[in-house]
JSON list of C-alpha atoms in Angstrom, two decimals:
[
{"chain": "A", "resi": 241, "resn": "MET", "atom": "CA", "xyz": [-112.61, 12.59, 35.18]},
{"chain": "A", "resi": 242, "resn": "ALA", "atom": "CA", "xyz": [-111.95, 13.92, 31.69]},
{"chain": "A", "resi": 243, "resn": "LYS", "atom": "CA", "xyz": [-113.70, 12.34, 28.74]},
{"chain": "A", "resi": 244, "resn": "THR", "atom": "CA", "xyz": [-111.60, 11.01, 25.89]},
{"chain": "A", "resi": 245, "resn": "ILE", "atom": "CA", "xyz": [-112.92, 11.59, 22.40]},
{"chain": "A", "resi": 246, "resn": "LEU", "atom": "CA", "xyz": [-111.74, 9.05, 19.85]},
{"chain": "A", "resi": 247, "resn": "GLU", "atom": "CA", "xyz": [-111.64, 9.92, 16.18]},
{"chain": "A", "resi": 248, "resn": "PHE", "atom": "CA", "xyz": [-111.83, 7.46, 13.31]},
{"chain": "A", "resi": 249, "resn": "ASP", "atom": "CA", "xyz": [-112.02, 7.71, 9.54]},
{"chain": "A", "resi": 250, "resn": "VAL", "atom": "CA", "xyz": [-114.51, 4.84, 9.45]},
{"chain": "A", "resi": 251, "resn": "VAL", "atom": "CA", "xyz": [-116.71, 3.10, 12.03]},
{"chain": "A", "resi": 252, "resn": "ILE", "atom": "CA", "xyz": [-117.98, -0.34, 11.04]},
{"chain": "A", "resi": 253, "resn": "CYS", "atom": "CA", "xyz": [-120.89, -1.88, 12.95]},
{"chain": "A", "resi": 254, "resn": "GLY", "atom": "CA", "xyz": [-120.78, -5.68, 12.92]},
{"chain": "A", "resi": 255, "resn": "SER", "atom": "CA", "xyz": [-117.61, -7.73, 12.97]},
{"chain": "A", "resi": 256, "resn": "GLY", "atom": "CA", "xyz": [-118.82, -10.72, 11.01]},
{"chain": "A", "resi": 257, "resn": "PRO", "atom": "CA", "xyz": [-117.05, -11.79, 7.82]},
{"chain": "A", "resi": 258, "resn": "SER", "atom": "CA", "xyz": [-118.08, -8.68, 5.84]},
{"chain": "A", "resi": 259, "resn": "GLY", "atom": "CA", "xyz": [-117.39, -6.15, 8.57]},
{"chain": "A", "resi": 260, "resn": "ALA", "atom": "CA", "xyz": [-114.07, -7.72, 9.54]},
{"chain": "A", "resi": 261, "resn": "THR", "atom": "CA", "xyz": [-112.93, -7.86, 5.90]},
{"chain": "A", "resi": 262, "resn": "ALA", "atom": "CA", "xyz": [-113.95, -4.25, 5.29]},
{"chain": "A", "resi": 263, "resn": "ALA", "atom": "CA", "xyz": [-112.09, -3.15, 8.44]},
{"chain": "A", "resi": 264, "resn": "PHE", "atom": "CA", "xyz": [-109.00, -5.12, 7.44]},
{"chain": "A", "resi": 265, "resn": "LEU", "atom": "CA", "xyz": [-108.87, -3.68, 3.92]},
{"chain": "A", "resi": 266, "resn": "LEU", "atom": "CA", "xyz": [-109.56, -0.09, 5.00]},
{"chain": "A", "resi": 267, "resn": "ALA", "atom": "CA", "xyz": [-106.90, -0.25, 7.74]},
{"chain": "A", "resi": 268, "resn": "LYS", "atom": "CA", "xyz": [-104.47, -1.79, 5.25]},
{"chain": "A", "resi": 269, "resn": "HIS", "atom": "CA", "xyz": [-104.99, 1.33, 3.11]},
{"chain": "A", "resi": 270, "resn": "GLY", "atom": "CA", "xyz": [-104.12, 3.63, 6.00]},
{"chain": "A", "resi": 271, "resn": "LEU", "atom": "CA", "xyz": [-107.52, 4.57, 7.39]},
{"chain": "A", "resi": 272, "resn": "LYS", "atom": "CA", "xyz": [-108.15, 4.65, 11.13]},
{"chain": "A", "resi": 273, "resn": "VAL", "atom": "CA", "xyz": [-110.93, 2.09, 11.62]},
{"chain": "A", "resi": 274, "resn": "ALA", "atom": "CA", "xyz": [-113.18, 1.26, 14.57]},
{"chain": "A", "resi": 275, "resn": "LEU", "atom": "CA", "xyz": [-114.88, -2.14, 14.40]},
{"chain": "A", "resi": 276, "resn": "ILE", "atom": "CA", "xyz": [-117.71, -2.61, 16.89]},
{"chain": "A", "resi": 277, "resn": "ASP", "atom": "CA", "xyz": [-120.01, -5.54, 17.58]},
{"chain": "A", "resi": 278, "resn": "LYS", "atom": "CA", "xyz": [-122.73, -6.27, 20.11]},
{"chain": "A", "resi": 279, "resn": "GLU", "atom": "CA", "xyz": [-121.21, -9.66, 20.96]},
{"chain": "A", "resi": 280, "resn": "GLN", "atom": "CA", "xyz": [-118.21, -10.37, 23.16]},
{"chain": "A", "resi": 281, "resn": "PHE", "atom": "CA", "xyz": [-115.26, -12.19, 21.56]},
{"chain": "A", "resi": 282, "resn": "PRO", "atom": "CA", "xyz": [-114.07, -14.83, 21.17]},
{"chain": "A", "resi": 283, "resn": "ARG", "atom": "CA", "xyz": [-117.39, -16.52, 20.51]},
{"chain": "A", "resi": 284, "resn": "ASP", "atom": "CA", "xyz": [-118.50, -19.84, 19.07]},
{"chain": "A", "resi": 285, "resn": "LYS", "atom": "CA", "xyz": [-120.03, -19.63, 15.64]},
{"chain": "A", "resi": 286, "resn": "LEU", "atom": "CA", "xyz": [-121.23, -22.70, 13.76]},
{"chain": "A", "resi": 287, "resn": "CYS", "atom": "CA", "xyz": [-120.55, -21.37, 10.27]},
{"chain": "A", "resi": 288, "resn": "GLY", "atom": "CA", "xyz": [-116.96, -20.39, 11.14]},
{"chain": "A", "resi": 289, "resn": "GLY", "atom": "CA", "xyz": [-115.46, -23.57, 9.71]},
{"chain": "A", "resi": 290, "resn": "LEU", "atom": "CA", "xyz": [-117.57, -23.94, 6.61]},
{"chain": "A", "resi": 291, "resn": "LEU", "atom": "CA", "xyz": [-116.24, -22.37, 3.43]},
{"chain": "A", "resi": 292, "resn": "THR", "atom": "CA", "xyz": [-116.99, -23.06, -0.19]},
{"chain": "A", "resi": 293, "resn": "GLU", "atom": "CA", "xyz": [-114.11, -23.24, -2.63]},
{"chain": "A", "resi": 294, "resn": "LYS", "atom": "CA", "xyz": [-115.28, -19.90, -4.08]},
{"chain": "A", "resi": 295, "resn": "SER", "atom": "CA", "xyz": [-115.13, -18.33, -0.60]},
{"chain": "A", "resi": 296, "resn": "TYR", "atom": "CA", "xyz": [-111.67, -19.82, -0.02]},
{"chain": "A", "resi": 297, "resn": "LYS", "atom": "CA", "xyz": [-110.38, -18.26, -3.25]},
{"chain": "A", "resi": 298, "resn": "LEU", "atom": "CA", "xyz": [-111.85, -14.86, -2.35]},
{"chain": "A", "resi": 299, "resn": "ILE", "atom": "CA", "xyz": [-110.34, -14.94, 1.14]},
{"chain": "A", "resi": 300, "resn": "LYS", "atom": "CA", "xyz": [-106.99, -16.05, -0.24]},
{"chain": "A", "resi": 301, "resn": "SER", "atom": "CA", "xyz": [-106.97, -13.21, -2.79]},
{"chain": "A", "resi": 302, "resn": "THR", "atom": "CA", "xyz": [-107.90, -10.69, -0.08]},
{"chain": "A", "resi": 303, "resn": "PHE", "atom": "CA", "xyz": [-105.67, -11.79, 2.80]},
{"chain": "A", "resi": 304, "resn": "GLY", "atom": "CA", "xyz": [-102.84, -13.60, 0.99]},
{"chain": "A", "resi": 305, "resn": "ASN", "atom": "CA", "xyz": [-101.47, -17.12, 0.80]},
{"chain": "A", "resi": 306, "resn": "ASP", "atom": "CA", "xyz": [-100.48, -17.37, 4.47]},
{"chain": "A", "resi": 307, "resn": "PHE", "atom": "CA", "xyz": [-104.00, -16.88, 5.83]},
{"chain": "A", "resi": 308, "resn": "PHE", "atom": "CA", "xyz": [-104.94, -20.58, 5.88]},
{"chain": "A", "resi": 309, "resn": "GLU", "atom": "CA", "xyz": [-103.05, -23.52, 7.28]},
{"chain": "A", "resi": 310, "resn": "PRO", "atom": "CA", "xyz": [-102.63, -25.99, 4.38]},
{"chain": "A", "resi": 311, "resn": "ASP", "atom": "CA", "xyz": [-103.41, -29.04, 6.55]},
{"chain": "A", "resi": 312, "resn": "LEU", "atom": "CA", "xyz": [-106.90, -27.71, 7.32]},
{"chain": "A", "resi": 313, "resn": "ILE", "atom": "CA", "xyz": [-108.22, -27.24, 3.78]},
{"chain": "A", "resi": 314, "resn": "GLU", "atom": "CA", "xyz": [-110.27, -29.97, 2.10]},
{"chain": "A", "resi": 315, "resn": "PHE", "atom": "CA", "xyz": [-112.66, -29.69, -0.83]}
]
């Protein structure tokens, strides 16, 4: 059995909010990105639904207006 060698421009360890955002932005700019995590997805995460208004604005500016469903946002 032949081994396959994968090549990436960037390898990001940890697919939490920071790692996932970095991977998204780097891929958006044309880099070949590998995002790895020790956990198996999907997974439950308690902090996943808790965002401050400052975080919401940052996410919106990074990912665009269509990232959130309007009915789910309350401050």
